[in-house]
């Protein structure tokens, strides 16, 4: 019933995030992890990772290959690597499964396990409780979170809509996320001031594939609160709430599966976003 849910949802509108512990079962988390092990075991190293470049021109070609690979990943399952894990021939210098930083951006569409999780009855019911009328799934990512910190940002910087306030992230902990292994940190209430910057597709012929308009302000570290969460927990993330993660200083990994939903009713998806729906994959409805 809507009644008992309201304190939760009030909290979400107040803070810009909501922690729902034990949303998914341990079995569901393990099925995602073992599926990802299979996907990584079968992966081919993308061509742009294999070029040993000796000239400036080859270097630019590689950078172009790398940006095309990213820009056209919206309707595919693609691999993004940690720095320095491949030698110039494209061979791994560390174990393959430790080399990947994330896999995206259409797991929700093309992989049966991730598709089932994204559209699971629990998620659809939550969408209805949040009052989403025409939610569509715009992208998904499996994040390995090895070492690096993720600087403070707002998801709407990368996924811009008119009006704002139509993007919602679902972040699922596939292992316990702790302060030691890089849990998320948020500034409560920071989702009400619009966005600080936008990432847009660069004009064709530019040297980079995307550029930033505006700049991320210096946030006060003391305003962030950590949100440790147990395996199976879900964090709902408002598109404009400011969040980050610190570096993973532990020996343990911190895998997560995340996807973003847009309320499509009365909303325009920016043509300047890096990610665009394609004829092969228009954004699928969250509701089945």
C-alpha atoms as a printed R data frame, in Angstrom:
    type eleno elety resid chain resno      x       y       z
1   ATOM     1    CA   UNK     A     1  0.000   0.000   0.000
2   ATOM     2    CA   UNK     A     2  1.175   3.542  -0.695
3   ATOM     3    CA   UNK     A     3  0.651   4.514   2.931
4   ATOM     4    CA   UNK     A     4  3.465   2.571   4.568
5   ATOM     5    CA   UNK     A     5  5.883   3.538   1.790
6   ATOM     6    CA   UNK     A     6  5.491   7.268   2.203
7   ATOM     7    CA   UNK     A     7  8.129   7.866   4.930
8   ATOM     8    CA   UNK     A     8 10.702   6.256   2.596
9   ATOM     9    CA   UNK     A     9  9.701   8.324  -0.363
10  ATOM    10    CA   UNK     A    10  9.564  11.481   1.723
11  ATOM    11    CA   UNK     A    11 13.184  10.739   2.672
12  ATOM    12    CA   UNK     A    12 14.124  10.290  -0.974
13  ATOM    13    CA   UNK     A    13 12.677  13.667  -1.968
14  ATOM    14    CA   UNK     A    14 14.334  15.269   1.053
15  ATOM    15    CA   UNK     A    15 17.846  13.783   0.612
16  ATOM    16    CA   UNK     A    16 18.034  12.931  -3.097
17  ATOM    17    CA   UNK     A    17 18.909   9.313  -2.272
18  ATOM    18    CA   UNK     A    18 17.378   6.354  -0.499
19  ATOM    19    CA   UNK     A    19 19.016   3.211   0.912
20  ATOM    20    CA   UNK     A    20 16.930   0.047   0.684
21  ATOM    21    CA   UNK     A    21 18.844  -2.759   2.413
22  ATOM    22    CA   UNK     A    22 18.376  -6.363   1.222
23  ATOM    23    CA   UNK     A    23 16.392  -5.368  -1.845
24  ATOM    24    CA   UNK     A    24 17.912  -8.239  -3.830
25  ATOM    25    CA   UNK     A    25 18.742 -11.684  -2.468
26  ATOM    26    CA   UNK     A    26 22.273 -13.066  -2.105
27  ATOM    27    CA   UNK     A    27 21.366 -15.555  -4.870
28  ATOM    28    CA   UNK     A    28 20.426 -12.742  -7.257
29  ATOM    29    CA   UNK     A    29 23.731 -10.992  -6.516
30  ATOM    30    CA   UNK     A    30 25.711 -14.200  -7.025
31  ATOM    31    CA   UNK     A    31 23.952 -14.891 -10.330
32  ATOM    32    CA   UNK     A    32 25.020 -11.432 -11.584
33  ATOM    33    CA   UNK     A    33 28.597 -11.987 -10.447
34  ATOM    34    CA   UNK     A    34 28.921 -15.410 -12.058
35  ATOM    35    CA   UNK     A    35 27.308 -14.145 -15.255
36  ATOM    36    CA   UNK     A    36 29.863 -11.324 -15.369
37  ATOM    37    CA   UNK     A    37 32.677 -13.843 -14.831
38  ATOM    38    CA   UNK     A    38 31.420 -15.666 -17.937
39  ATOM    39    CA   UNK     A    39 31.134 -12.435 -19.950
40  ATOM    40    CA   UNK     A    40 34.699 -11.390 -19.037
41  ATOM    41    CA   UNK     A    41 36.088 -14.874 -19.735
42  ATOM    42    CA   UNK     A    42 34.697 -14.667 -23.275
43  ATOM    43    CA   UNK     A    43 35.575 -11.045 -23.984
44  ATOM    44    CA   UNK     A    44 37.712  -9.990 -26.916
45  ATOM    45    CA   UNK     A    45 40.159  -7.150 -26.339
46  ATOM    46    CA   UNK     A    46 38.832  -4.182 -28.356
47  ATOM    47    CA   UNK     A    47 40.993  -3.257 -31.374
48  ATOM    48    CA   UNK     A    48 41.851   0.228 -30.075
49  ATOM    49    CA   UNK     A    49 43.581  -1.368 -27.060
50  ATOM    50    CA   UNK     A    50 45.982  -3.328 -29.251
51  ATOM    51    CA   UNK     A    51 47.729  -0.659 -31.274
52  ATOM    52    CA   UNK     A    52 51.339  -0.049 -30.401
53  ATOM    53    CA   UNK     A    53 51.693   3.534 -31.555
54  ATOM    54    CA   UNK     A    54 54.983   5.005 -32.621
55  ATOM    55    CA   UNK     A    55 53.789   8.174 -34.299
56  ATOM    56    CA   UNK     A    56 51.595  11.060 -33.237
57  ATOM    57    CA   UNK     A    57 49.169  10.104 -35.992
58  ATOM    58    CA   UNK     A    58 48.784   6.541 -34.729
59  ATOM    59    CA   UNK     A    59 48.246   7.904 -31.253
60  ATOM    60    CA   UNK     A    60 45.430  10.104 -32.533
61  ATOM    61    CA   UNK     A    61 43.908   7.170 -34.389
62  ATOM    62    CA   UNK     A    62 43.952   5.155 -31.200
63  ATOM    63    CA   UNK     A    63 42.331   7.980 -29.244
64  ATOM    64    CA   UNK     A    64 39.678   8.245 -31.960
65  ATOM    65    CA   UNK     A    65 39.108   4.478 -31.844
66  ATOM    66    CA   UNK     A    66 38.776   4.654 -28.089
67  ATOM    67    CA   UNK     A    67 36.247   7.497 -28.183
68  ATOM    68    CA   UNK     A    68 34.198   5.850 -30.949
69  ATOM    69    CA   UNK     A    69 34.160   2.647 -28.898
70  ATOM    70    CA   UNK     A    70 32.760   4.609 -25.942
71  ATOM    71    CA   UNK     A    71 30.302   6.755 -27.909
72  ATOM    72    CA   UNK     A    72 28.772   3.766 -29.675
73  ATOM    73    CA   UNK     A    73 28.515   1.562 -26.558
74  ATOM    74    CA   UNK     A    74 24.952   2.584 -25.668
75  ATOM    75    CA   UNK     A    75 23.398  -0.364 -27.460
76  ATOM    76    CA   UNK     A    76 26.182  -2.903 -26.893
77  ATOM    77    CA   UNK     A    77 28.029  -4.768 -24.141
78  ATOM    78    CA   UNK     A    78 31.521  -3.278 -24.076
79  ATOM    79    CA   UNK     A    79 34.622  -3.375 -21.888
80  ATOM    80    CA   UNK     A    80 36.450  -0.500 -20.230
81  ATOM    81    CA   UNK     A    81 39.854  -1.183 -18.699
82  ATOM    82    CA   UNK     A    82 41.907   0.114 -15.822
83  ATOM    83    CA   UNK     A    83 44.966   2.079 -16.932
84  ATOM    84    CA   UNK     A    84 48.143   0.158 -17.631
85  ATOM    85    CA   UNK     A    85 46.647  -3.356 -17.605
86  ATOM    86    CA   UNK     A    86 47.380  -4.116 -21.262
87  ATOM    87    CA   UNK     A    87 50.753  -4.029 -22.974
88  ATOM    88    CA   UNK     A    88 51.044  -2.460 -26.420
89  ATOM    89    CA   UNK     A    89 50.108  -5.717 -28.132
90  ATOM    90    CA   UNK     A    90 46.858  -5.852 -26.201
91  ATOM    91    CA   UNK     A    91 47.973  -8.643 -23.853
92  ATOM    92    CA   UNK     A    92 47.026  -8.531 -20.186
93  ATOM    93    CA   UNK     A    93 49.781  -7.765 -17.709
94  ATOM    94    CA   UNK     A    94 47.502  -8.705 -14.778
95  ATOM    95    CA   UNK     A    95 44.693 -11.285 -14.557
96  ATOM    96    CA   UNK     A    96 41.962 -10.491 -17.067
97  ATOM    97    CA   UNK     A    97 39.191 -10.266 -14.472
98  ATOM    98    CA   UNK     A    98 41.163  -7.695 -12.465
99  ATOM    99    CA   UNK     A    99 41.803  -5.564 -15.534
100 ATOM   100    CA   UNK     A   100 38.263  -4.448 -16.291
101 ATOM   101    CA   UNK     A   101 36.959  -1.320 -14.565
102 ATOM   102    CA   UNK     A   102 33.437  -1.524 -15.969
103 ATOM   103    CA   UNK     A   103 31.223  -3.184 -18.546
104 ATOM   104    CA   UNK     A   104 28.432  -1.207 -20.254
105 ATOM   105    CA   UNK     A   105 26.111   0.121 -21.406
106 ATOM   106    CA   UNK     A   106 23.348  -2.229 -22.583
107 ATOM   107    CA   UNK     A   107 23.599  -5.222 -20.250
108 ATOM   108    CA   UNK     A   108 19.953  -4.590 -19.370
109 ATOM   109    CA   UNK     A   109 18.936  -5.174 -22.985
110 ATOM   110    CA   UNK     A   110 21.202  -7.960 -24.198
111 ATOM   111    CA   UNK     A   111 22.119 -10.124 -21.241
112 ATOM   112    CA   UNK     A   112 19.361 -12.363 -19.860
113 ATOM   113    CA   UNK     A   113 20.550 -12.216 -16.232
114 ATOM   114    CA   UNK     A   114 20.933  -8.425 -16.091
115 ATOM   115    CA   UNK     A   115 17.750  -7.903 -18.084
116 ATOM   116    CA   UNK     A   116 15.795  -9.970 -15.583
117 ATOM   117    CA   UNK     A   117 17.211  -8.002 -12.638
118 ATOM   118    CA   UNK     A   118 16.560  -4.617 -14.281
119 ATOM   119    CA   UNK     A   119 12.934  -5.474 -15.028
120 ATOM   120    CA   UNK     A   120 12.342  -7.564 -11.909
121 ATOM   121    CA   UNK     A   121  8.865  -7.210 -10.358
122 ATOM   122    CA   UNK     A   122 10.433  -5.549  -7.280
123 ATOM   123    CA   UNK     A   123 12.011  -2.844  -9.415
124 ATOM   124    CA   UNK     A   124  8.810  -2.262 -11.395
125 ATOM   125    CA   UNK     A   125  6.815  -2.025  -8.168
126 ATOM   126    CA   UNK     A   126  9.300   0.511  -6.797
127 ATOM   127    CA   UNK     A   127  8.948   2.542  -9.997
128 ATOM   128    CA   UNK     A   128  5.194   2.621  -9.496
129 ATOM   129    CA   UNK     A   129  5.556   3.657  -5.859
130 ATOM   130    CA   UNK     A   130  7.805   6.491  -7.009
131 ATOM   131    CA   UNK     A   131  5.002   7.580  -9.337
132 ATOM   132    CA   UNK     A   132  6.924   6.909 -12.551
133 ATOM   133    CA   UNK     A   133  4.427   6.812 -15.410
134 ATOM   134    CA   UNK     A   134  6.568   6.012 -18.451
135 ATOM   135    CA   UNK     A   135  9.993   4.990 -17.154
136 ATOM   136    CA   UNK     A   136 12.506   3.819 -19.756
137 ATOM   137    CA   UNK     A   137 15.939   2.290 -19.144
138 ATOM   138    CA   UNK     A   138 18.690   4.426 -20.695
139 ATOM   139    CA   UNK     A   139 21.857   2.585 -19.688
140 ATOM   140    CA   UNK     A   140 23.389   0.007 -17.370
141 ATOM   141    CA   UNK     A   141 26.880  -0.730 -16.094
142 ATOM   142    CA   UNK     A   142 28.658  -3.381 -14.113
143 ATOM   143    CA   UNK     A   143 31.284  -1.642 -11.975
144 ATOM   144    CA   UNK     A   144 34.254  -3.544 -10.575
145 ATOM   145    CA   UNK     A   145 35.602  -0.651  -8.466
146 ATOM   146    CA   UNK     A   146 39.181  -1.695  -8.080
147 ATOM   147    CA   UNK     A   147 41.239   1.155  -6.745
148 ATOM   148    CA   UNK     A   148 40.308   4.519  -8.059
149 ATOM   149    CA   UNK     A   149 38.200   7.140  -6.398
150 ATOM   150    CA   UNK     A   150 35.279   8.633  -8.340
151 ATOM   151    CA   UNK     A   151 35.251  12.420  -8.027
152 ATOM   152    CA   UNK     A   152 32.106  14.238  -6.860
153 ATOM   153    CA   UNK     A   153 29.557  14.415  -9.671
154 ATOM   154    CA   UNK     A   154 25.882  14.498 -10.604
155 ATOM   155    CA   UNK     A   155 24.546  11.829 -12.941
156 ATOM   156    CA   UNK     A   156 22.523  14.440 -14.886
157 ATOM   157    CA   UNK     A   157 25.867  15.939 -16.002
158 ATOM   158    CA   UNK     A   158 26.182  12.885 -18.286
159 ATOM   159    CA   UNK     A   159 22.478  12.129 -18.865
160 ATOM   160    CA   UNK     A   160 20.812  15.471 -19.478
161 ATOM   161    CA   UNK     A   161 17.061  15.910 -19.827
162 ATOM   162    CA   UNK     A   162 14.649  18.798 -20.307
163 ATOM   163    CA   UNK     A   163 13.276  19.366 -17.744
164 ATOM   164    CA   UNK     A   164 15.795  18.151 -15.166
165 ATOM   165    CA   UNK     A   165 14.693  15.788 -12.396
166 ATOM   166    CA   UNK     A   166 13.773  12.945 -14.745
167 ATOM   167    CA   UNK     A   167 16.807  10.700 -14.245
168 ATOM   168    CA   UNK     A   168 16.976   8.103 -11.503
169 ATOM   169    CA   UNK     A   169 19.879   5.763 -10.758
170 ATOM   170    CA   UNK     A   170 19.491   2.283  -9.269
171 ATOM   171    CA   UNK     A   171 22.769   1.198  -7.644
172 ATOM   172    CA   UNK     A   172 22.916  -2.418  -6.466
173 ATOM   173    CA   UNK     A   173 25.669  -3.675  -4.153
174 ATOM   174    CA   UNK     A   174 26.762  -7.138  -5.301
175 ATOM   175    CA   UNK     A   175 29.128  -7.321  -2.308
176 ATOM   176    CA   UNK     A   176 29.142  -5.396   0.957
177 ATOM   177    CA   UNK     A   177 30.184  -1.802   0.225
178 ATOM   178    CA   UNK     A   178 32.114  -0.365   3.174
179 ATOM   179    CA   UNK     A   179 34.118   2.782   3.876
180 ATOM   180    CA   UNK     A   180 37.277   0.700   3.366
181 ATOM   181    CA   UNK     A   181 36.381  -0.682  -0.053
182 ATOM   182    CA   UNK     A   182 34.885   2.428  -1.589
183 ATOM   183    CA   UNK     A   183 31.192   2.841  -0.712
184 ATOM   184    CA   UNK     A   184 29.269   5.828  -2.077
185 ATOM   185    CA   UNK     A   185 29.184   9.211  -0.291
186 ATOM   186    CA   UNK     A   186 26.422  11.798  -0.758
187 ATOM   187    CA   UNK     A   187 25.646  15.416   0.067
188 ATOM   188    CA   UNK     A   188 22.064  15.171   1.394
189 ATOM   189    CA   UNK     A   189 19.711  17.662  -0.222
190 ATOM   190    CA   UNK     A   190 22.164  18.617  -2.982
191 ATOM   191    CA   UNK     A   191 19.695  17.588  -5.695
192 ATOM   192    CA   UNK     A   192 17.710  20.812  -5.553
193 ATOM   193    CA   UNK     A   193 20.154  23.293  -7.092
194 ATOM   194    CA   UNK     A   194 20.236  22.187 -10.740
195 ATOM   195    CA   UNK     A   195 23.447  20.947 -12.338
196 ATOM   196    CA   UNK     A   196 26.933  22.424 -12.284
197 ATOM   197    CA   UNK     A   197 28.142  21.154 -15.641
198 ATOM   198    CA   UNK     A   198 27.190  19.116 -18.671
199 ATOM   199    CA   UNK     A   199 29.117  16.646 -20.747
200 ATOM   200    CA   UNK     A   200 28.180  17.133 -24.403
201 ATOM   201    CA   UNK     A   201 29.226  15.533 -27.680
202 ATOM   202    CA   UNK     A   202 31.999  17.617 -29.202
203 ATOM   203    CA   UNK     A   203 31.564  19.146 -32.644
204 ATOM   204    CA   UNK     A   204 32.626  16.653 -35.293
205 ATOM   205    CA   UNK     A   205 36.276  17.018 -36.152
206 ATOM   206    CA   UNK     A   206 37.182  18.090 -32.609
207 ATOM   207    CA   UNK     A   207 40.118  16.296 -30.993
208 ATOM   208    CA   UNK     A   208 37.994  14.904 -28.149
209 ATOM   209    CA   UNK     A   209 34.675  13.111 -28.465
210 ATOM   210    CA   UNK     A   210 33.014  14.936 -25.594
211 ATOM   211    CA   UNK     A   211 33.552  18.202 -23.800
212 ATOM   212    CA   UNK     A   212 32.334  19.780 -20.582
213 ATOM   213    CA   UNK     A   213 30.248  22.913 -20.370
214 ATOM   214    CA   UNK     A   214 30.443  24.604 -16.969
215 ATOM   215    CA   UNK     A   215 32.659  23.331 -14.168
216 ATOM   216    CA   UNK     A   216 32.190  21.217 -11.067
217 ATOM   217    CA   UNK     A   217 32.422  23.471  -8.007
218 ATOM   218    CA   UNK     A   218 34.738  22.643  -5.116
219 ATOM   219    CA   UNK     A   219 32.486  20.734  -2.738
220 ATOM   220    CA   UNK     A   220 33.043  20.821   1.001
221 ATOM   221    CA   UNK     A   221 34.273  17.371   2.048
222 ATOM   222    CA   UNK     A   222 32.558  17.739   5.403
223 ATOM   223    CA   UNK     A   223 29.142  17.816   3.716
224 ATOM   224    CA   UNK     A   224 29.439  14.262   2.373
225 ATOM   225    CA   UNK     A   225 28.054  11.366   4.367
226 ATOM   226    CA   UNK     A   226 29.079   7.739   3.665
227 ATOM   227    CA   UNK     A   227 26.433   5.187   2.721
228 ATOM   228    CA   UNK     A   228 27.838   1.758   3.497
229 ATOM   229    CA   UNK     A   229 25.407  -0.915   2.338
230 ATOM   230    CA   UNK     A   230 25.255  -4.696   2.535
231 ATOM   231    CA   UNK     A   231 25.273  -7.110  -0.382
232 ATOM   232    CA   UNK     A   232 21.881  -7.002  -2.101
233 ATOM   233    CA   UNK     A   233 21.125  -3.464  -0.961
234 ATOM   234    CA   UNK     A   234 19.836  -0.867  -3.421
235 ATOM   235    CA   UNK     A   235 20.615   2.851  -3.392
236 ATOM   236    CA   UNK     A   236 18.211   5.056  -5.332
237 ATOM   237    CA   UNK     A   237 20.070   8.070  -6.700
238 ATOM   238    CA   UNK     A   238 18.359  11.264  -7.861
239 ATOM   239    CA   UNK     A   239 19.919  12.491 -11.125
240 ATOM   240    CA   UNK     A   240 21.064  15.757  -9.552
241 ATOM   241    CA   UNK     A   241 22.316  14.628  -6.139
242 ATOM   242    CA   UNK     A   242 26.069  15.129  -5.625
243 ATOM   243    CA   UNK     A   243 27.906  11.885  -4.825
244 ATOM   244    CA   UNK     A   244 31.371  10.324  -5.005
245 ATOM   245    CA   UNK     A   245 33.316   7.285  -3.893
246 ATOM   246    CA   UNK     A   246 36.705   7.203  -2.225
247 ATOM   247    CA   UNK     A   247 39.463   4.901  -3.346
248 ATOM   248    CA   UNK     A   248 39.244   1.263  -2.438
249 ATOM   249    CA   UNK     A   249 42.005   0.841   0.136
250 ATOM   250    CA   UNK     A   250 41.063  -2.723   1.053
251 ATOM   251    CA   UNK     A   251 42.037  -6.093  -0.380
252 ATOM   252    CA   UNK     A   252 38.423  -6.834  -1.287
253 ATOM   253    CA   UNK     A   253 36.571  -5.896  -4.439
254 ATOM   254    CA   UNK     A   254 33.340  -3.882  -4.469
255 ATOM   255    CA   UNK     A   255 31.241  -5.010  -7.398
256 ATOM   256    CA   UNK     A   256 28.023  -3.180  -8.230
257 ATOM   257    CA   UNK     A   257 25.398  -3.282 -10.958
258 ATOM   258    CA   UNK     A   258 23.784   0.011 -11.783
259 ATOM   259    CA   UNK     A   259 21.217   1.236 -14.273
260 ATOM   260    CA   UNK     A   260 19.539   4.566 -15.009
261 ATOM   261    CA   UNK     A   261 15.888   5.148 -15.679
262 ATOM   262    CA   UNK     A   262 14.267   8.214 -17.239
263 ATOM   263    CA   UNK     A   263 10.656   9.285 -16.770
264 ATOM   264    CA   UNK     A   264  9.866   9.673 -20.468
265 ATOM   265    CA   UNK     A   265  6.498  11.346 -19.995
266 ATOM   266    CA   UNK     A   266  6.844  15.008 -20.997
267 ATOM   267    CA   UNK     A   267 10.640  14.695 -21.123
268 ATOM   268    CA   UNK     A   268 13.157  15.464 -23.858
269 ATOM   269    CA   UNK     A   269 16.414  13.494 -23.944
270 ATOM   270    CA   UNK     A   270 19.241  15.847 -24.944
271 ATOM   271    CA   UNK     A   271 20.581  15.323 -28.478
272 ATOM   272    CA   UNK     A   272 23.947  16.421 -27.083
273 ATOM   273    CA   UNK     A   273 24.208  13.524 -24.606
274 ATOM   274    CA   UNK     A   274 27.041  11.083 -25.360
275 ATOM   275    CA   UNK     A   275 24.510   8.243 -25.161
276 ATOM   276    CA   UNK     A   276 21.745   8.156 -27.770
277 ATOM   277    CA   UNK     A   277 18.970   5.659 -28.387
278 ATOM   278    CA   UNK     A   278 19.462   3.812 -31.687
279 ATOM   279    CA   UNK     A   279 17.081   2.166 -34.163
280 ATOM   280    CA   UNK     A   280 18.498  -1.167 -32.888
281 ATOM   281    CA   UNK     A   281 17.837  -0.206 -29.279
282 ATOM   282    CA   UNK     A   282 15.272   2.469 -28.523
283 ATOM   283    CA   UNK     A   283 15.170   2.981 -24.733
284 ATOM   284    CA   UNK     A   284 13.089   0.017 -23.444
285 ATOM   285    CA   UNK     A   285 10.192   0.548 -21.057
286 ATOM   286    CA   UNK     A   286 10.974  -0.403 -17.433
287 ATOM   287    CA   UNK     A   287  7.465  -1.824 -17.149
288 ATOM   288    CA   UNK     A   288  6.922  -5.126 -18.930
